[in-house]
XYZ file of C-alpha atoms in Angstrom:
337
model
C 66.105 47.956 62.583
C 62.681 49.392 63.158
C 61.715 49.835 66.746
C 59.262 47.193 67.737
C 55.820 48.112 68.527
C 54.524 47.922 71.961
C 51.602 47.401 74.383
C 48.858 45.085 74.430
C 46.582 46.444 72.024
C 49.161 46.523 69.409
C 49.052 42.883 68.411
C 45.493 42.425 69.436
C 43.997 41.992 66.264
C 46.630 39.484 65.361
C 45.759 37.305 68.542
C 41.896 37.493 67.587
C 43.060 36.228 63.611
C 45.717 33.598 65.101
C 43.640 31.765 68.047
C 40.540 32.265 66.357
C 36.857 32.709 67.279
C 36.883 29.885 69.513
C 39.154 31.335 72.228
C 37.991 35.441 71.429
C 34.999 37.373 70.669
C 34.461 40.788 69.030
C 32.626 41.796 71.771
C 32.472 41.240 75.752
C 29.518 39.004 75.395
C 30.820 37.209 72.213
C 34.248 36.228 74.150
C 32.061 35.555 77.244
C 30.512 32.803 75.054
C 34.208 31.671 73.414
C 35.001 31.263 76.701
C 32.007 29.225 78.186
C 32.456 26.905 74.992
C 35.997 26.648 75.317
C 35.217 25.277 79.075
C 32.500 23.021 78.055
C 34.229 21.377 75.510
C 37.428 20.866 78.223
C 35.163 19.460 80.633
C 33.399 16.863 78.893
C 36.816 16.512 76.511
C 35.613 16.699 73.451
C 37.073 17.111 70.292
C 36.238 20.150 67.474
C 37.441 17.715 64.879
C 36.889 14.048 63.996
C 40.688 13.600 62.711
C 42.339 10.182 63.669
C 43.879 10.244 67.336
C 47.237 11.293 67.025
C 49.770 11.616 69.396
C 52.062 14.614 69.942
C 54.440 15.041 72.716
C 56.824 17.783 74.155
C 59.991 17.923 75.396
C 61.278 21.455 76.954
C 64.284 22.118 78.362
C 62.428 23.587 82.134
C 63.198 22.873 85.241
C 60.716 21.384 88.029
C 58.053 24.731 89.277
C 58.706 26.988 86.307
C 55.430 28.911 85.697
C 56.690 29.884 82.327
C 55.980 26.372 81.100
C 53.185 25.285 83.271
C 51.530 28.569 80.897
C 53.051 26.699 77.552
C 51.922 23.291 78.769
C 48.136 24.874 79.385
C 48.257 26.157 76.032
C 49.483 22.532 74.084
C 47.073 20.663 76.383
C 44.202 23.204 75.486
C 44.559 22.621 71.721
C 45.099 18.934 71.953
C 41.558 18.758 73.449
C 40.427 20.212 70.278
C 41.966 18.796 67.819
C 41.480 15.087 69.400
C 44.963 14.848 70.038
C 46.317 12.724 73.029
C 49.242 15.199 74.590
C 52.566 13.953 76.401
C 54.842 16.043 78.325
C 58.352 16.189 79.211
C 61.021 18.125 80.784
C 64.376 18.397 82.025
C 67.104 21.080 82.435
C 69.495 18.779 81.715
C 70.566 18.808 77.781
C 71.202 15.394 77.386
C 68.675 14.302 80.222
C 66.125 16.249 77.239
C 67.140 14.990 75.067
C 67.032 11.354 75.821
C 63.197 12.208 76.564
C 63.042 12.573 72.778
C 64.621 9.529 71.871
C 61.934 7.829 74.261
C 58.724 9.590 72.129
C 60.795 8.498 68.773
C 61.018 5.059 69.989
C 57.229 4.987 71.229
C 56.649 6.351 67.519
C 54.745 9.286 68.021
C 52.810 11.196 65.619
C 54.701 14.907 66.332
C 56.984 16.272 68.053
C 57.542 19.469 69.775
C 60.888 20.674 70.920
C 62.703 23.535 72.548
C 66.613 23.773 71.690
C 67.915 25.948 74.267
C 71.272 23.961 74.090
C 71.142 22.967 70.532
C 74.088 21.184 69.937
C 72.981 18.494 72.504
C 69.458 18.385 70.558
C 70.965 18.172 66.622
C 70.890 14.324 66.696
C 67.529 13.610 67.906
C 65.756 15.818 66.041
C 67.447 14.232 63.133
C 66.389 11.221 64.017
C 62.967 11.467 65.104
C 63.023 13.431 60.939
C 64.170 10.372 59.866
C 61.614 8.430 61.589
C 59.047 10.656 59.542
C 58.500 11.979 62.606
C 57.401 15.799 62.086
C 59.134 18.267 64.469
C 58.115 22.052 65.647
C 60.380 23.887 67.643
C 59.497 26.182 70.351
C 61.023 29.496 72.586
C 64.323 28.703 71.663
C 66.572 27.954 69.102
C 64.939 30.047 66.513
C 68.382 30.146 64.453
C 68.741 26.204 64.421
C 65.640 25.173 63.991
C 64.924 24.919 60.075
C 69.193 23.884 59.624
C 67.782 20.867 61.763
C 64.938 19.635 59.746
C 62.066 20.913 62.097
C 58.953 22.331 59.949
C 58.476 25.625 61.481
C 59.515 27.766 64.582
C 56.707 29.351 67.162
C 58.393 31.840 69.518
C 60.383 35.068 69.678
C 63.140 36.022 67.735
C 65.798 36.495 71.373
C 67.719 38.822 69.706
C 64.988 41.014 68.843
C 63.470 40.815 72.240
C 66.637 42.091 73.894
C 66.553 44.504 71.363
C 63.609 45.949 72.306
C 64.415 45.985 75.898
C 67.562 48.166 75.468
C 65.195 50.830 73.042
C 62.652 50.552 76.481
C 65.661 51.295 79.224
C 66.893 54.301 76.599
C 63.303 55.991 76.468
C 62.978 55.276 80.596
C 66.559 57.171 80.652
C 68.514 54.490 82.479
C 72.575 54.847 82.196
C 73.473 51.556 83.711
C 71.834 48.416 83.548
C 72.426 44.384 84.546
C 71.833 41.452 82.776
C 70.822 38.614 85.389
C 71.778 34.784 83.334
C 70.276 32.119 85.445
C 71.040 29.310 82.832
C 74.542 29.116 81.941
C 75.074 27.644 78.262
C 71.167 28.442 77.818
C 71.871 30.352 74.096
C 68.131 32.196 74.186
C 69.374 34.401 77.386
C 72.754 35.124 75.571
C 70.965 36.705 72.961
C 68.640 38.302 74.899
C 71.820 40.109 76.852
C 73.444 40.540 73.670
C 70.578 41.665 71.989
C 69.752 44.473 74.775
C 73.258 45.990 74.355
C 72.998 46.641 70.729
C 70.469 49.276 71.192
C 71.066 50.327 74.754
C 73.079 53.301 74.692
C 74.052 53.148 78.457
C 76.451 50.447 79.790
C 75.266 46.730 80.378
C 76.638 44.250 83.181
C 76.101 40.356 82.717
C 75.341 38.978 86.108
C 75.324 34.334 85.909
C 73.535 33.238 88.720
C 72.579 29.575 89.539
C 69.086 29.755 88.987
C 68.081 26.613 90.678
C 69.071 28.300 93.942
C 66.682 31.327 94.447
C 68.532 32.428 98.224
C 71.772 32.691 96.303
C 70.233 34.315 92.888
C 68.958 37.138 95.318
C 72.831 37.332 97.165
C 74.313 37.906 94.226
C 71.948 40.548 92.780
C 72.369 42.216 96.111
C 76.152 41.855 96.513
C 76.683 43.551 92.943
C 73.635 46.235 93.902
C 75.702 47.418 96.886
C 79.025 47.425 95.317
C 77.827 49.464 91.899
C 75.457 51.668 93.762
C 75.519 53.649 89.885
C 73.146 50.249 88.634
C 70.373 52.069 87.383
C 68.140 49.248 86.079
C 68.216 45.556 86.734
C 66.727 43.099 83.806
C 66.062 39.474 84.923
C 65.400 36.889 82.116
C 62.262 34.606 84.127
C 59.374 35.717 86.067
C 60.384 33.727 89.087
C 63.445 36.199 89.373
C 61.712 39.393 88.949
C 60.744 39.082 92.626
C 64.333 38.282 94.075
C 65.476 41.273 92.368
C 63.576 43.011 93.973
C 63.514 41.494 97.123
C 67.686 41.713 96.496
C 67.142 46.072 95.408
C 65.521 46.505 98.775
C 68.203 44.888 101.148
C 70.607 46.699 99.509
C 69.170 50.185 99.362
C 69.176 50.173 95.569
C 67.093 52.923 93.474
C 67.603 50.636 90.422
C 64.403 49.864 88.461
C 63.431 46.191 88.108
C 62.817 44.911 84.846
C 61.742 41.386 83.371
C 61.332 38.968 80.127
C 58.217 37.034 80.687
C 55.050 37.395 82.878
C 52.776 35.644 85.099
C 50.563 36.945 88.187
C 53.059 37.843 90.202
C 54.455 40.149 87.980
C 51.473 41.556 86.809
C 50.689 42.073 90.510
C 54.390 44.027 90.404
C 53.952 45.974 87.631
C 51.014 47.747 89.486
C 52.417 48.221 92.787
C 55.147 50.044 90.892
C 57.666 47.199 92.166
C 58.371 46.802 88.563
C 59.125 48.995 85.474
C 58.128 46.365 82.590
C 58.035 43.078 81.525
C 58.706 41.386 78.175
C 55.676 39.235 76.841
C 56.338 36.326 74.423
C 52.942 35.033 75.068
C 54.293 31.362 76.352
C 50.587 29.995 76.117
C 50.641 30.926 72.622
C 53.680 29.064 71.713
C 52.398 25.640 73.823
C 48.780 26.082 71.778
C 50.071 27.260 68.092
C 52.599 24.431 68.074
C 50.010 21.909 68.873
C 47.543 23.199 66.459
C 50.639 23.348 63.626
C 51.942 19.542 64.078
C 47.744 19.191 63.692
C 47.138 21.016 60.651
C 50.550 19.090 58.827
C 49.260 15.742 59.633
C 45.846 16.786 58.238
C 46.754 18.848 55.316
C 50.277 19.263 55.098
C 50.142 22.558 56.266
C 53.102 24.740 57.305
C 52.950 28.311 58.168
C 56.226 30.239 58.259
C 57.652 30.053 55.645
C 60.968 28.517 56.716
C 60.923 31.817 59.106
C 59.942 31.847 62.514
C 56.012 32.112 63.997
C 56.509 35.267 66.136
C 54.485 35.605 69.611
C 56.609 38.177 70.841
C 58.280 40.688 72.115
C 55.658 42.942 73.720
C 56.455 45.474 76.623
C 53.934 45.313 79.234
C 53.872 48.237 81.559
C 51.853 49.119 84.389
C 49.264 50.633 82.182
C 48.853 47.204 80.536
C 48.700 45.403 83.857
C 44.967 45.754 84.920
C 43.761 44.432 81.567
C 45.639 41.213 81.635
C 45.467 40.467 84.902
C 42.117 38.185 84.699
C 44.017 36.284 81.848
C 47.512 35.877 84.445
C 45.287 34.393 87.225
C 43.677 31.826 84.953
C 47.315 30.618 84.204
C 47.388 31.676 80.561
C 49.597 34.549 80.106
């Protein structure tokens, strides 16, 4: 498989193309202006569009504080503003708990629906049903691999596998030997293959660590307990933001030299990445996902639109180092990457 391109400025041009001139400019002025517009138009809450009022509403599988999908959330409630949507939003970590959320929107007859399957097997039913309901669905972050097999029109995230793909190529060209794999969602099928996906193309040897992630005291024990007794750890890769900073919180109670690595970013770990706290992080662009699925469930009920091509809408991976760091951190402390 061909190595996967990184930094920032490799997929700029295809932001600029995919979010358009309203939210970028081709010049510091120009995106001043995007920017000032996109405000205005929040503010006062206009629409861009004079389509009927539909209503779309999401249903992830977070729990309660994740930044991750307060970023998603911004982006989905950001395009609903423009395209005159009205915007519901749901969540529970819970499989069936989310997926009785859905049944709720299918029985209040929405207009779209947009749905993460990180536990698919729980979400096959609903999503049939809400397609029978002529309900049209758009799956997001996970479930990539399910998501067309259960009737939803398109996908908008990143392919896991290929994510942890590229993080195994990144820990190979840092020279790491020995690396963990921190789970904080058992039966979560996205962070499987993101493990999975890391030891295909790392050449060193790769732990899995399960944690309970809804207990942060006792994700940072067990990082530390393992830390001290395999001092030869050489890298440690957590799957969320939020446990980028007990790992290393956990490397420096145990005397660890290990570097500290992470899928997904947000302020903090922008704010690592240039202290040198952290090695990289793995971008999938979470506002992107919340904003393109919006704009997609928008552009079927106007036109019958459907991008993809019964393949998946990629927003990731990219590997954000410290030399990326300065240049998005204005965009992590607005909350929307």
């Amino acid at each position: 498989m061909a190595r996967v391109r990184t930094g920032v400025r490799a997929i700029g041009a295809v932001l600029a193309a995919v979010l358009g001139a309203s939210l970028a400019g081709c010049s510091a002025t120009g995106g001043k202006r995007a920017e000032d517009a996109r405000r205005a138009v929040e503010a006062q809450g206009r629409a861009a569009v004079d389509t009927p009022r539909w209503t779309f509403a999401m249903v992830t599988h977070s729990g309660d504080g994740d930044t991750f999908w307060d970023i998603v959330q911004k982006g989905a409630e950001q395009a609903a503003v423009k395209d005159n949507v009205k915007f519901l939003y749901a969540h529970s970590e819970e499989a069936q708990q989310q997926a009785q959320l859905v049944q709720t929107y299918i029985d209040q007859k929405v207009d779209g629906l947009i749905v993460t399957l990180a536990k698919p097997d729980a979400m096959k039913d609903v999503v049939a049903k809400a397609t029978r309901a002529g309900i049209p669905v758009i799956t997001v972050n996970s479930g990539s691999a399910e998501s067309r097999a259960y009737g939803a029109l398109t996908h908008v995230g990143q392919d896991e596998t290929v994510a942890g793909e590229a993080v195994g190529e990144e820990l190979d060209r840092r020279g790491r030997k020995n690396a963990l794999c921190v789970l904080h969602e058992q039966g979560n099928v996205g962070h499987e293959q993101r493990c999975s996906g890391t030891g295909k193309t790392f050449d060193g040897a790769l732990q899995n660590l399960y944690v309970d992630g809804t207990n942060m005291p006792d994700v940072q024990a067990a990082i530390e307990a393992k830390l001290q007794t395999d001092p030869s750890i050489d890298a440690v890769v957590t799957l969320g933001a939020p446990f980028a900073d007990a790992a290393v919180r956990a490397k420096r109670t145990a005397g660890s030299e290990a570097e500290i690595d992470t899928f997904d970013l947000n302020a903090k770990v922008v704010a690592g990445l240039k202290a040198g706290d952290l090695g990289f992080a793995v971008d999938q662009q979470p506002y992107l996902q919340g904003y393109e699925a919006v704009d997609l469930l928008w552009l079927y009920r106007y036109n019958a639109d459907v991008l993809g091509g019964g393949r998946p809408v990629l927003t990731g991976p990219q590997i954000i180092t410290e030399k990326d760091a300065a240049e998005l951190q204005d965009y992590t402390e607005r909350g929307t990457r």
